[in-house]
Coordinates of C-alpha atoms in Angstrom, one line a residue:
X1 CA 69.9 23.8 36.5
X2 CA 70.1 20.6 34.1
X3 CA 73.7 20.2 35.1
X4 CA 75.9 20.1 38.4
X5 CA 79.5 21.8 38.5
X6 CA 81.9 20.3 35.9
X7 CA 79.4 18.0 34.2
X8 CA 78.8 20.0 31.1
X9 CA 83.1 20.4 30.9
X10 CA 83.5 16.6 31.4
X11 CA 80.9 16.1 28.6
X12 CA 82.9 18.0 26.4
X13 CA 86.0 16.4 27.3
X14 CA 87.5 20.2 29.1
X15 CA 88.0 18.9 32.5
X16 CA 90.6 17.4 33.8
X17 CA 90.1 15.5 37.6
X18 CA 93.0 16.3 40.1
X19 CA 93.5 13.0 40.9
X20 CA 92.5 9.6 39.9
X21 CA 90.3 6.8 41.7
X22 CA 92.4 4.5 44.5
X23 CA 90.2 1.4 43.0
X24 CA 90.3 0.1 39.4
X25 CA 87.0 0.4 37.0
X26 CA 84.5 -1.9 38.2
X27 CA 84.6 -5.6 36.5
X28 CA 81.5 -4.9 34.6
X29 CA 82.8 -2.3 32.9
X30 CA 83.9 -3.0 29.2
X31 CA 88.0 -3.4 29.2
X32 CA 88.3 -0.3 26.4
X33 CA 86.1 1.4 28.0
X34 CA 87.7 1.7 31.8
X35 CA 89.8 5.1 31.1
X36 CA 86.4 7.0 30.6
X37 CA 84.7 5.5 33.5
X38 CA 87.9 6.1 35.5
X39 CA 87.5 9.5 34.5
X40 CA 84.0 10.0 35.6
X41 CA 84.6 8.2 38.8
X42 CA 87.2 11.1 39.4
X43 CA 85.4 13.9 38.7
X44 CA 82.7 12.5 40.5
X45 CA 83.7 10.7 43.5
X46 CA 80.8 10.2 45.3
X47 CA 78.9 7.9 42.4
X48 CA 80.6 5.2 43.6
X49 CA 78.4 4.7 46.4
X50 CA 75.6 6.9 45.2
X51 CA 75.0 4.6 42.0
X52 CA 76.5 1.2 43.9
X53 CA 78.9 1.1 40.9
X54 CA 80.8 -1.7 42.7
X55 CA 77.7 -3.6 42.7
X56 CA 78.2 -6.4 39.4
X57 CA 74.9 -7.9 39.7
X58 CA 73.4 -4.2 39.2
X59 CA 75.3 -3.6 36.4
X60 CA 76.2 -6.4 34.4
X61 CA 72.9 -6.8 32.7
X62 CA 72.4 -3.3 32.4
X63 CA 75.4 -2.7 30.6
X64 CA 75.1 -5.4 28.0
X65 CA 71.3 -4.0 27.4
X66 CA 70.4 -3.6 23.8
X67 CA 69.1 -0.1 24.8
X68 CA 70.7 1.1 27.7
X69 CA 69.2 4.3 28.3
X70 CA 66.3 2.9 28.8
X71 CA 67.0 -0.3 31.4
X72 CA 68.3 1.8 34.7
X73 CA 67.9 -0.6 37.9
X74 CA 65.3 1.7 39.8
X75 CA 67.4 1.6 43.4
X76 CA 69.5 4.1 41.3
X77 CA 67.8 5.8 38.4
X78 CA 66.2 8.2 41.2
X79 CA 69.8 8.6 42.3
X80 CA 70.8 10.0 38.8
X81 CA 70.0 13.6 36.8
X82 CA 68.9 12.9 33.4
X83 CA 72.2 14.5 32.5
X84 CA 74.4 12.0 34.8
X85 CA 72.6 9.2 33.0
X86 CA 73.8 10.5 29.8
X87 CA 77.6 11.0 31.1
X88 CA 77.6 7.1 32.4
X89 CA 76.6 6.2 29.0
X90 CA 79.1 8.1 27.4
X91 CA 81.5 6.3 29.7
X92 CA 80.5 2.6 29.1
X93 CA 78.5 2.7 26.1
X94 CA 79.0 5.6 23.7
X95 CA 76.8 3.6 20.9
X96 CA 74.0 4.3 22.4
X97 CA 74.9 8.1 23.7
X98 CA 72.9 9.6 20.8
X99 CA 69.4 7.8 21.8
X100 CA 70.2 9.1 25.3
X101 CA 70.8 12.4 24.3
X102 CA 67.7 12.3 22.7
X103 CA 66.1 11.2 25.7
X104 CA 67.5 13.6 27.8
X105 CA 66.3 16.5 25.7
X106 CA 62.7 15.1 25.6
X107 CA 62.8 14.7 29.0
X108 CA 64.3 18.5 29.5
X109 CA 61.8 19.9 27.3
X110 CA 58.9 17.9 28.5
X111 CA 58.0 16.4 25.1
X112 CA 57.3 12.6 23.9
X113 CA 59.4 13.4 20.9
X114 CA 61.6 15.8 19.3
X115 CA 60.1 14.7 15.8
X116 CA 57.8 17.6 14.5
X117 CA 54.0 16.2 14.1
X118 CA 53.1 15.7 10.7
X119 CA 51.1 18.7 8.7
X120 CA 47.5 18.5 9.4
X121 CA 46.1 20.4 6.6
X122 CA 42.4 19.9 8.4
X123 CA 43.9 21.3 11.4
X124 CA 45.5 24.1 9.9
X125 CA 43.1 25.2 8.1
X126 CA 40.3 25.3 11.1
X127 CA 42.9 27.0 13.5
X128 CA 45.2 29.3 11.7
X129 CA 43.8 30.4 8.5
X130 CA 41.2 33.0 7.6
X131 CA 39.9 34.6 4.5
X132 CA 42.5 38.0 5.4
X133 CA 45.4 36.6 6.0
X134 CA 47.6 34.3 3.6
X135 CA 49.2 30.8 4.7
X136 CA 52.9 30.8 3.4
X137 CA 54.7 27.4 3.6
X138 CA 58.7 27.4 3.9
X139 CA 59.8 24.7 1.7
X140 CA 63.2 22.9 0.8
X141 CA 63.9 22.0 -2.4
X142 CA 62.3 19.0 -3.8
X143 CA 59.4 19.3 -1.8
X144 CA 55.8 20.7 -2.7
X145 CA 52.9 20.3 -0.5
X146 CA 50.2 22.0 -3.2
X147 CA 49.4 18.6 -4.2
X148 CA 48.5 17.5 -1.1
X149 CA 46.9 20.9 -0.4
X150 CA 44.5 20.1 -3.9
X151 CA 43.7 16.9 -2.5
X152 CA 42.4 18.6 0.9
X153 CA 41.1 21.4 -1.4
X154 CA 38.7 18.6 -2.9
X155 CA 37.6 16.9 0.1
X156 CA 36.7 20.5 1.5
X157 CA 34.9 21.7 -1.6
X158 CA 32.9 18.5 -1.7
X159 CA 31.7 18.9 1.9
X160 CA 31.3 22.2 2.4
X161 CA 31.2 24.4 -0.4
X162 CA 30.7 22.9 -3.7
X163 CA 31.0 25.6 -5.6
X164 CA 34.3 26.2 -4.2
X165 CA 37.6 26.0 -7.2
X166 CA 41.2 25.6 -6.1
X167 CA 43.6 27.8 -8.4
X168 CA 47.6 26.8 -8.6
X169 CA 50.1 29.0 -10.2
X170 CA 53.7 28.5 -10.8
X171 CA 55.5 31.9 -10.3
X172 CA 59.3 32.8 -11.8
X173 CA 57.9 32.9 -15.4
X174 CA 56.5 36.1 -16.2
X175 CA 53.1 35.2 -14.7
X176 CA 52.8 38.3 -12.0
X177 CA 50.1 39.8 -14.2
X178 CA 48.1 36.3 -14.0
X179 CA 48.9 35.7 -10.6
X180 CA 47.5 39.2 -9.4
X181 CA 44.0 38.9 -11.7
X182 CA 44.0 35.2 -10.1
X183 CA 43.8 36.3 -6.9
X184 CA 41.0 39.3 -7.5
X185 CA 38.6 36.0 -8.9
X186 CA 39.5 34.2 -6.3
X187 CA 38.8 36.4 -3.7
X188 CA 35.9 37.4 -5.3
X189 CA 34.3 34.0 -5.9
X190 CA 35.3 32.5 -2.7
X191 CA 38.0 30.1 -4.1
X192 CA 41.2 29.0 -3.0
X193 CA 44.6 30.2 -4.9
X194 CA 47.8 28.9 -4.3
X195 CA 50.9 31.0 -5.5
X196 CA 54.0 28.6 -5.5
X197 CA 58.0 29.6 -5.8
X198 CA 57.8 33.1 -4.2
X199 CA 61.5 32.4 -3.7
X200 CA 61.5 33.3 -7.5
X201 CA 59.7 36.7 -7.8
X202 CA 61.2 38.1 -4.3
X203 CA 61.2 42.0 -6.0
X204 CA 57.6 41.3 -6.7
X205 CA 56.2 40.4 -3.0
X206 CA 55.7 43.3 -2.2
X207 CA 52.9 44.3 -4.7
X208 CA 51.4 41.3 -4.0
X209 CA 51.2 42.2 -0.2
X210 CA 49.7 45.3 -1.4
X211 CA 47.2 43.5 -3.2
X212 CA 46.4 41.6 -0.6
X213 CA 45.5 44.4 2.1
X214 CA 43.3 45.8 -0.4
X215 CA 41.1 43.1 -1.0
X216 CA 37.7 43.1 0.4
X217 CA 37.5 38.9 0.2
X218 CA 34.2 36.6 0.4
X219 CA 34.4 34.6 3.5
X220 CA 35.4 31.2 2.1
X221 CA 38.7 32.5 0.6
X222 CA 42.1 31.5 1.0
X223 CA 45.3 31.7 -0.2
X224 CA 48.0 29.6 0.0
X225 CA 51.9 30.4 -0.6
X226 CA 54.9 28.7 -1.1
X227 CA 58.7 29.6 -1.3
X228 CA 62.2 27.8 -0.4
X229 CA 63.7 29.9 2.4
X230 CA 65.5 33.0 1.0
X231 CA 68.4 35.5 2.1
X232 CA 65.2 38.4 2.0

């Protein structure tokens, strides 16, 4: 529903128009870049009154805009789909085509952004944890949020539960033993472990999900995983 009959094909560059316009390309239009407007006033015929393309004072301005996709004359931005916006600046002003493709998939998806929001450890915590159930984080390589996570560790232990130790272990070294008398104390005490570099110990995960369901956990508990994405 995003896109009328041959639009997605002429986007791809997979349609050919049975003829061409009787007029040349409008004189706003860039020199180098008539062909692909002549193209889309083919395909399209109709545009040409619909979007007043023969209309230089309309267009002049708009087409030498720094950001295009944004500076649509109103009298014909309601005349255009998102996506038809995007095929005129592929026409005239392919620089800018992937900020309008951008655009057009916020707009599509009903977003402000296509940018993920950055982790909120606060808000993770207080919606999606719980004492039973473990937070793993997907990491690339390079990247470690258990520092951060210490940091937030802190702050919570100083406000709400003093007592309260983080634990951090490094797995891939012959540390399962450790790791799996850490958690018991942890869970037991009401501390936080973090295990980091499942990615490493991938035959051992199991146990330790074993080891999980079994535990009977005080209610301030947590634990805290990390791996780089792997084939299992």
């Amino acid at each position: 529903e995003k896109f009328e009959e041959n639009e997605w094909e002429l986007f791809q560059g997979a349609y050919i128009p049975p003829s061409q316009p009787s007029t040349p390309a409008p004189s706003w239009c860039p020199p180098d870049r008539a062909t692909s407007l002549q193209l889309l006033r083919a395909t399209f015929p109709r545009i040409d009154e619909l979007w007043q393309l023969n209309k230089d004072s309309l267009w002049s301005s708009w087409v030498a805009s720094d950001k295009c996709e944004e500076s649509f004359d109103g009298s014909v931005y309601s005349r255009m789909s998102a996506f038809q916006r995007v095929l005129l600046i592929q026409a005239v002003r392919p620089d800018r085509l992937e900020s309008a493709l951008t655009q057009f998939a916020c707009e599509s998806l009903g977003v402000s952004s296509l940018s993920p929001p950055a982790l909120s450890l606060n808000r993770l915590f207080k919606e999606e944890t719980s004492n039973r159930l473990p937070t793993l984080f997907v990491t690339t390589p390079g990247a470690d949020p258990s520092a951060e996570l210490d940091d937030y560790a802190k702050t919570y232990a100083a406000d709400y539960a003093p007592h309260m130790n983080f634990h951090q272990l490094a797995m891939g070294g012959g540390q399962n033993d450790d790791a799996i008398r850490l958690l018991h104390e942890a869970a037991r005490a009401g501390d936080w472990i973090c295990l980091k570099n499942l990615h490493l110990v991938i035959s051992w995960v199991p146990l330790l999900e074993k080891e999980l369901k079994n535990l009977q956990p005080h209610e301030n508990f947590r634990c805290w995983l990390t791996t780089e994405a792997h084939a299992k």
